[in-house]
Amino acid sequence: MSIFDGFLSTPQVLDAFSDSQFVAAMLRFESELASAQATVGLIPASAAQSIAGSCKVELFDVAKIVRDSGRAGSVAIPLVKSLKESVAMFNAEALPFVHLGGTSQDVIDTAMALVTREALALIEADLDRAIDALLQQASRHAATPILARTLMQPASVTSFGFKCAGWLAPLVRSRARLREASRRALNVQLGGAIGTLAQMKGQGPAVRARMAQALGLGDPGATWHTQRDEWVALGCELGLLTGSLGKIALDISLMGQYEVGEVAEPSEPGRGGSSAMPHKRNPVASMVALAAAHRAPQRVATLLAAMPQQHERALGAWQAELAEWPQLMMSAHGSLHALAGVLPGLQVDAVRMRANIDHLRAELPRDAADEWFDPALAVQAGETTLRELDALRQQWQALRVAAPARKINPDA
């Protein structure tokens, strides 16, 4: 993360995908693998205890593991090497059972699912904040007259609440689709080099099921090393969400131009200032969301382009996907967090909205002014808005009270 894109994300999601968090997630895989294997009688319980005892991220030189991954071609290889060294120091008899039957992709894919789950929890929380804020704005301004604009020109009168409902609906749909996509994509990966789990003597499916339960992930029933459809589908949903947020940000920034002056992001010390012009109030949240909307399509395109993978393990394609995934998550949460922070306090100038309508009406023939730009048209838009809001509110509440897509082990 560089000086130029750090402020486009959030500290929380940066932490979720940090080197230490990812190594910790890989160690959780190794610990639960040994525990599950001990439970089904594949390895001694004492070996599993020794392995679990060594799977503490503070015992590892994370920076060295990252450096060594370049030569090894996988971050899992130096991790497993370090883990074996640590286990051998305390219980040499447990050494043959470290990473038994696992592969580099097994540990990395599972770790990516774990850290992604944490990032998705951040996204879901901020998505709820944004939805709630738009519900309130749409209700408050259901009949507030505003110019509707098509092809960047005045088209007719609508209501600001109707406009907010148009921002809101895609977010509610994204909330539902992300829930389903996450349920399908967040799976444990365990399949051996060719999916046989040969080293586990027929106990592979039972081991995978126990690992899934312990980690709070799904059991896909088979390896998905080069079956990336569900995983990439989740990435596509994140891209759609980021695009929907970009649309909101673009509207806000256009309506916030001085010559229009209909809305403004909340003002606070140090926010949106200029290094040269003290009178400026730059729409910083909209800027962050728009930057994400410009970057996300390329991230999603890379995920799609990486789907054709060679045989049972990819050379290059999977590695490209891994590199893009955190960047997509960071853009999505950065955009959402920025807008969720300003939508509740969005400054709406209803007087200016009405003045813009009146100014236009004064320049038009009477018939055109009355047919298309009568402020009373906002009442009709308001009635439509309130009906739409009732349906959206019900959908959102159903999502919030529904059982989680997957029961998460509280200790996971």
Coordinates of C-alpha atoms in Angstrom, one line a residue:
M1 CA 0.0 0.0 0.0
S2 CA 1.5 3.3 -1.2
I3 CA 1.2 6.9 -0.1
F4 CA -1.1 7.4 -3.0
D5 CA -3.7 4.7 -2.3
G6 CA -3.6 4.3 1.5
F7 CA -6.1 7.1 2.1
L8 CA -8.5 5.4 -0.5
S9 CA -8.9 2.4 1.9
T10 CA -9.4 2.1 5.6
P11 CA -7.1 1.0 8.5
Q12 CA -9.5 -1.8 9.4
V13 CA -9.4 -3.5 6.0
L14 CA -5.7 -2.9 5.6
D15 CA -5.2 -4.7 8.9
A16 CA -7.4 -7.6 7.8
F17 CA -5.1 -8.2 4.8
S18 CA -1.9 -7.3 6.5
D19 CA 1.1 -9.7 6.4
S20 CA 0.7 -10.7 10.0
Q21 CA -3.0 -11.3 9.8
F22 CA -2.6 -13.5 6.7
V23 CA 0.2 -15.5 8.3
A24 CA -2.0 -15.9 11.4
A25 CA -4.8 -17.2 9.2
M26 CA -2.5 -19.7 7.5
L27 CA -1.4 -20.9 10.9
R28 CA -5.1 -21.4 11.9
F29 CA -5.4 -23.7 8.9
E30 CA -2.4 -25.7 10.0
S31 CA -3.6 -25.9 13.6
E32 CA -7.1 -27.0 12.6
L33 CA -5.8 -29.5 10.1
A34 CA -3.7 -31.3 12.8
S35 CA -6.6 -31.1 15.3
A36 CA -9.1 -32.6 12.8
Q37 CA -6.6 -35.3 11.8
A38 CA -6.1 -36.2 15.5
T39 CA -9.8 -36.4 16.0
V40 CA -10.3 -39.0 13.3
G41 CA -7.2 -41.0 14.5
L42 CA -4.8 -40.1 11.7
I43 CA -2.1 -38.6 13.9
P44 CA -1.4 -38.7 17.6
A45 CA -3.2 -36.3 19.8
S46 CA 0.1 -35.2 21.3
A47 CA 1.4 -34.3 17.8
A48 CA -1.7 -32.2 17.2
Q49 CA -1.2 -30.4 20.5
S50 CA 2.4 -29.6 19.7
I51 CA 1.5 -28.3 16.2
A52 CA -1.3 -26.2 17.6
G53 CA 1.0 -24.8 20.3
S54 CA 3.4 -23.7 17.7
C55 CA 0.8 -22.0 15.5
K56 CA 1.1 -18.6 17.1
V57 CA 2.0 -15.8 14.7
E58 CA 4.1 -14.0 17.4
L59 CA 6.5 -17.0 17.2
F60 CA 7.3 -16.4 13.5
D61 CA 9.4 -13.9 11.6
V62 CA 6.6 -12.7 9.3
A63 CA 8.8 -10.4 7.3
K64 CA 11.3 -13.2 6.6
I65 CA 8.4 -15.5 5.5
V66 CA 7.2 -12.8 3.0
R67 CA 10.8 -12.2 1.7
D68 CA 11.4 -16.0 1.2
S69 CA 8.1 -16.4 -0.6
G70 CA 9.5 -14.7 -3.7
R71 CA 12.1 -17.4 -4.2
A72 CA 9.8 -20.3 -3.1
G73 CA 7.0 -19.1 -5.4
S74 CA 4.4 -19.4 -2.5
V75 CA 4.1 -17.8 0.9
A76 CA 3.0 -21.2 2.3
I77 CA 6.3 -22.9 1.6
P78 CA 8.5 -20.8 3.9
L79 CA 5.6 -20.8 6.5
V80 CA 5.5 -24.6 6.6
K81 CA 9.3 -24.7 6.8
S82 CA 9.3 -22.3 9.8
L83 CA 6.4 -24.2 11.4
K84 CA 8.3 -27.5 11.1
E85 CA 11.4 -25.9 12.6
S86 CA 9.3 -24.6 15.5
V87 CA 7.5 -27.9 16.1
A88 CA 10.8 -29.9 16.0
M89 CA 12.2 -27.7 18.8
F90 CA 9.6 -28.9 21.2
N91 CA 8.4 -32.3 20.0
A92 CA 10.5 -33.9 17.2
E93 CA 8.1 -36.9 17.1
A94 CA 5.4 -34.5 15.8
L95 CA 7.4 -33.3 12.9
P96 CA 6.2 -35.9 10.3
F97 CA 2.6 -34.8 11.0
V98 CA 3.0 -31.1 10.2
H99 CA 1.0 -30.1 7.1
L100 CA 0.1 -33.8 6.5
G101 CA -1.8 -34.1 3.3
G102 CA -2.1 -30.4 2.7
T103 CA -0.8 -28.3 -0.2
S104 CA 0.3 -24.7 -0.5
Q105 CA -2.9 -23.8 -2.3
D106 CA -5.0 -25.4 0.5
V107 CA -3.5 -23.3 3.2
I108 CA -3.5 -20.0 1.1
D109 CA -7.0 -20.4 -0.2
T110 CA -8.4 -21.2 3.2
A111 CA -6.5 -18.3 4.8
M112 CA -7.8 -15.9 2.1
A113 CA -11.3 -17.1 2.9
L114 CA -10.8 -16.3 6.6
V115 CA -9.4 -12.8 6.1
T116 CA -12.0 -12.1 3.4
R117 CA -14.7 -13.0 5.9
E118 CA -13.4 -10.4 8.3
A119 CA -13.3 -7.8 5.5
L120 CA -16.9 -8.7 4.5
A121 CA -18.1 -8.1 8.1
L122 CA -16.7 -4.6 7.8
I123 CA -18.4 -4.1 4.5
E124 CA -21.7 -5.4 5.8
A125 CA -21.6 -3.0 8.8
D126 CA -20.9 0.0 6.6
L127 CA -23.4 -1.0 4.0
D128 CA -26.1 -1.1 6.7
R129 CA -25.0 2.4 7.8
A130 CA -25.4 3.7 4.2
I131 CA -28.7 2.0 3.7
D132 CA -30.1 3.4 7.0
A133 CA -28.9 6.9 6.1
L134 CA -30.5 6.8 2.6
L135 CA -33.8 5.4 4.0
Q136 CA -33.9 8.4 6.4
Q137 CA -32.9 10.9 3.7
A138 CA -35.5 9.5 1.2
S139 CA -38.3 9.6 3.8
R140 CA -37.4 13.1 4.9
H141 CA -37.3 14.4 1.4
A142 CA -39.9 12.2 -0.2
A143 CA -41.7 15.3 -1.7
T144 CA -38.9 17.8 -1.8
P145 CA -38.9 19.2 -5.4
I146 CA -35.7 18.9 -7.4
L147 CA -34.7 19.0 -11.0
A148 CA -34.4 15.6 -12.6
R149 CA -31.6 15.7 -15.2
T150 CA -31.0 13.5 -18.2
L151 CA -28.0 13.7 -20.5
M152 CA -26.8 16.3 -18.0
Q153 CA -29.7 18.7 -18.8
P154 CA -32.9 19.5 -16.9
A155 CA -35.6 16.9 -17.8
S156 CA -38.5 17.5 -15.4
V157 CA -39.3 17.9 -11.7
T158 CA -39.0 14.9 -9.4
S159 CA -38.3 14.7 -5.7
F160 CA -35.0 14.4 -3.9
G161 CA -36.4 11.5 -1.9
F162 CA -37.1 9.7 -5.2
K163 CA -33.5 10.3 -6.1
C164 CA -32.3 8.9 -2.8
A165 CA -34.5 5.8 -3.3
G166 CA -32.7 5.3 -6.7
W167 CA -29.4 5.3 -4.8
L168 CA -30.7 3.0 -2.1
A169 CA -32.3 0.2 -4.1
P170 CA -29.0 -1.2 -5.6
L171 CA -27.4 -1.2 -2.2
V172 CA -30.2 -3.3 -0.7
R173 CA -29.8 -5.7 -3.6
S174 CA -26.1 -5.8 -3.1
R175 CA -26.6 -6.6 0.5
A176 CA -28.7 -9.7 -0.5
R177 CA -26.4 -10.8 -3.2
L178 CA -23.3 -10.4 -1.1
R179 CA -24.9 -12.6 1.6
E180 CA -25.6 -15.4 -0.9
A181 CA -22.2 -15.0 -2.7
S182 CA -20.4 -15.2 0.6
R183 CA -22.2 -18.3 1.6
R184 CA -21.2 -20.0 -1.6
A185 CA -17.6 -18.8 -1.8
L186 CA -16.2 -18.9 1.8
N187 CA -15.1 -22.5 1.8
V188 CA -12.3 -24.4 3.3
Q189 CA -9.8 -25.7 0.7
L190 CA -8.4 -29.2 1.2
G191 CA -7.9 -31.6 -1.6
G192 CA -4.3 -32.7 -1.9
A193 CA -2.3 -32.3 -5.1
I194 CA -5.0 -33.9 -7.3
G195 CA -8.0 -34.0 -5.0
T196 CA -7.5 -37.6 -3.7
L197 CA -6.5 -36.8 -0.1
A198 CA -4.5 -40.0 -0.5
Q199 CA -2.3 -39.4 2.6
M200 CA -5.4 -39.3 4.8
K201 CA -6.3 -42.9 4.3
G202 CA -10.0 -42.4 3.4
Q203 CA -10.5 -39.9 6.2
G204 CA -10.0 -36.8 4.0
P205 CA -13.7 -35.8 3.8
A206 CA -14.2 -36.2 7.5
V207 CA -11.1 -34.0 8.1
R208 CA -12.3 -31.4 5.7
A209 CA -15.7 -31.3 7.4
R210 CA -14.3 -30.9 10.8
M211 CA -12.0 -28.1 9.7
A212 CA -14.8 -26.3 8.0
Q213 CA -16.9 -26.4 11.2
A214 CA -13.9 -25.3 13.4
L215 CA -13.0 -22.4 11.1
G216 CA -16.6 -21.3 10.4
L217 CA -16.2 -21.9 6.7
G218 CA -18.2 -24.1 4.3
D219 CA -17.4 -27.6 3.3
P220 CA -17.5 -27.7 -0.5
G221 CA -17.4 -31.5 -0.6
A222 CA -14.4 -31.4 -2.9
T223 CA -11.3 -29.4 -3.8
W224 CA -11.9 -26.2 -5.8
H225 CA -8.3 -25.4 -6.7
T226 CA -9.0 -24.5 -10.3
Q227 CA -12.8 -24.1 -10.0
R228 CA -12.9 -20.4 -9.3
D229 CA -16.5 -19.6 -10.3
E230 CA -18.0 -19.1 -6.8
W231 CA -15.0 -17.2 -5.6
V232 CA -14.9 -14.9 -8.6
A233 CA -18.7 -14.4 -8.4
L234 CA -18.1 -12.9 -5.0
G235 CA -15.5 -10.6 -6.5
C236 CA -18.0 -9.6 -9.2
E237 CA -20.5 -8.7 -6.5
L238 CA -17.9 -6.5 -4.8
G239 CA -17.3 -4.8 -8.2
L240 CA -21.0 -4.2 -8.6
L241 CA -21.3 -2.7 -5.2
T242 CA -18.4 -0.4 -5.8
G243 CA -20.0 0.8 -9.1
S244 CA -23.3 1.5 -7.4
L245 CA -21.4 3.6 -4.8
G246 CA -19.6 5.4 -7.5
K247 CA -22.9 6.4 -9.1
I248 CA -24.0 7.9 -5.7
A249 CA -20.7 9.8 -5.4
L250 CA -20.9 11.2 -8.9
D251 CA -24.4 12.5 -8.3
I252 CA -23.5 14.1 -5.0
S253 CA -20.4 15.7 -6.5
L254 CA -22.4 17.1 -9.5
M255 CA -25.1 18.4 -7.2
G256 CA -22.5 19.9 -4.9
Q257 CA -20.9 22.1 -7.5
Y258 CA -21.1 25.8 -6.6
E259 CA -23.2 26.7 -9.6
V260 CA -25.8 24.0 -8.6
G261 CA -25.4 24.0 -4.8
E262 CA -28.2 21.5 -4.0
V263 CA -26.3 19.2 -1.6
A264 CA -22.9 19.2 0.2
E265 CA -20.9 16.7 2.2
P266 CA -20.8 17.5 5.9
S267 CA -18.2 20.1 6.9
E268 CA -15.7 19.5 9.6
P269 CA -12.2 20.8 10.5
G270 CA -9.5 19.5 8.2
R271 CA -11.9 17.9 5.8
G272 CA -12.0 18.8 2.1
G273 CA -9.8 21.8 2.3
S274 CA -7.5 23.2 -0.3
S275 CA -3.7 23.9 0.1
A276 CA -4.1 27.2 -1.8
M277 CA -7.8 28.3 -1.7
P278 CA -9.3 28.4 1.8
H279 CA -12.8 28.9 0.5
K280 CA -13.0 25.5 -1.1
R281 CA -14.9 22.5 0.3
N282 CA -13.9 19.5 -1.8
P283 CA -16.2 16.4 -1.7
V284 CA -13.6 14.0 -0.3
A285 CA -15.9 11.1 0.3
S286 CA -17.2 11.3 -3.2
M287 CA -13.6 11.5 -4.5
V288 CA -12.7 8.3 -2.6
A289 CA -15.8 6.4 -3.9
L290 CA -15.2 7.6 -7.5
A291 CA -11.5 6.5 -7.3
A292 CA -12.6 3.1 -6.2
A293 CA -15.2 2.9 -9.0
H294 CA -12.5 3.7 -11.5
R295 CA -10.2 1.0 -10.2
A296 CA -12.6 -1.9 -9.4
P297 CA -13.4 -2.8 -13.0
Q298 CA -9.8 -3.7 -13.7
R299 CA -9.6 -5.7 -10.5
V300 CA -12.7 -7.7 -11.4
A301 CA -11.5 -8.1 -15.0
T302 CA -8.3 -9.7 -13.7
L303 CA -10.2 -12.1 -11.6
L304 CA -12.3 -13.1 -14.7
A305 CA -9.2 -13.3 -16.9
A306 CA -7.5 -15.6 -14.4
M307 CA -10.3 -18.2 -14.5
P308 CA -8.9 -20.3 -17.3
Q309 CA -6.4 -22.3 -15.2
Q310 CA -4.2 -25.2 -16.2
H311 CA -5.4 -28.7 -15.2
E312 CA -5.5 -29.1 -11.4
R313 CA -3.2 -26.3 -10.3
A314 CA -2.7 -22.9 -12.0
L315 CA 0.6 -21.5 -13.1
G316 CA 0.4 -17.7 -12.9
A317 CA -3.4 -17.3 -13.1
W318 CA -4.1 -18.1 -9.5
Q319 CA -1.2 -16.0 -8.4
A320 CA -2.6 -13.0 -10.3
E321 CA -6.0 -13.5 -8.7
L322 CA -4.4 -13.6 -5.2
A323 CA -2.6 -10.3 -5.9
E324 CA -5.8 -8.5 -7.1
W325 CA -8.2 -9.8 -4.4
P326 CA -7.1 -7.7 -1.5
Q327 CA -6.9 -4.6 -3.7
L328 CA -10.6 -5.1 -4.7
M329 CA -11.6 -5.6 -1.1
M330 CA -9.8 -2.5 0.0
S331 CA -11.4 -0.4 -2.8
A332 CA -14.9 -1.7 -2.0
H333 CA -14.6 -1.0 1.7
G334 CA -12.8 2.4 1.3
S335 CA -15.6 3.6 -1.0
L336 CA -18.4 2.3 1.3
H337 CA -16.8 3.6 4.5
A338 CA -16.4 7.0 3.0
L339 CA -20.0 7.4 1.8
A340 CA -21.4 5.7 4.9
G341 CA -19.7 8.4 6.9
V342 CA -21.2 11.4 5.0
L343 CA -24.7 10.2 4.0
P344 CA -26.2 10.6 7.4
G345 CA -25.1 14.2 7.6
L346 CA -25.5 15.1 3.9
Q347 CA -26.5 18.8 3.7
V348 CA -29.6 19.2 1.6
D349 CA -30.5 22.7 0.5
A350 CA -34.2 22.4 -0.4
V351 CA -34.4 26.2 -0.9
R352 CA -31.6 26.0 -3.6
M353 CA -33.3 23.1 -5.2
R354 CA -36.6 25.1 -5.5
A355 CA -34.7 28.1 -6.7
N356 CA -33.0 26.1 -9.5
I357 CA -36.5 25.0 -10.6
D358 CA -37.9 28.5 -10.5
H359 CA -35.0 29.9 -12.4
L360 CA -35.5 27.4 -15.2
R361 CA -39.3 28.0 -15.3
A362 CA -38.8 31.7 -15.8
E363 CA -36.9 31.0 -19.0
L364 CA -39.4 28.6 -20.5
P365 CA -42.7 29.0 -22.3
R366 CA -45.6 28.7 -19.9
D367 CA -46.9 25.4 -21.3
A368 CA -43.5 23.7 -21.0
A369 CA -42.9 25.1 -17.6
D370 CA -46.3 23.9 -16.3
E371 CA -46.1 20.4 -17.9
W372 CA -42.5 19.5 -16.9
F373 CA -41.3 21.8 -14.2
D374 CA -44.3 22.4 -11.9
P375 CA -42.9 21.8 -8.3
A376 CA -46.2 20.0 -7.5
L377 CA -44.9 17.1 -9.6
A378 CA -42.7 16.3 -6.6
V379 CA -45.8 15.2 -4.7
Q380 CA -46.4 12.4 -7.1
A381 CA -42.8 11.4 -7.0
G382 CA -43.0 11.4 -3.2
E383 CA -46.0 9.0 -3.2
T384 CA -44.0 6.6 -5.4
T385 CA -41.0 7.1 -3.2
L386 CA -42.8 6.1 0.0
R387 CA -44.2 3.0 -1.6
E388 CA -40.7 2.0 -2.8
L389 CA -39.2 2.7 0.6
D390 CA -41.6 0.4 2.4
A391 CA -40.6 -2.5 0.1
L392 CA -36.9 -1.7 0.4
R393 CA -37.1 -1.3 4.2
Q394 CA -38.8 -4.7 4.5
Q395 CA -36.1 -6.4 2.3
W396 CA -33.4 -4.8 4.3
Q397 CA -34.9 -5.7 7.7
A398 CA -35.4 -9.3 6.5
L399 CA -31.7 -9.5 5.7
R400 CA -30.7 -8.1 9.0
V401 CA -32.8 -10.5 11.1
A402 CA -32.2 -13.5 9.0
A403 CA -29.8 -16.2 10.3
P404 CA -26.3 -15.8 9.1
A405 CA -25.5 -17.4 5.8
R406 CA -23.2 -19.7 7.7
K407 CA -23.0 -20.4 11.4
I408 CA -19.6 -19.0 12.5
N409 CA -17.8 -20.8 15.3
P410 CA -17.4 -18.1 18.0
D411 CA -14.0 -19.4 18.7
A412 CA -12.9 -19.3 15.1

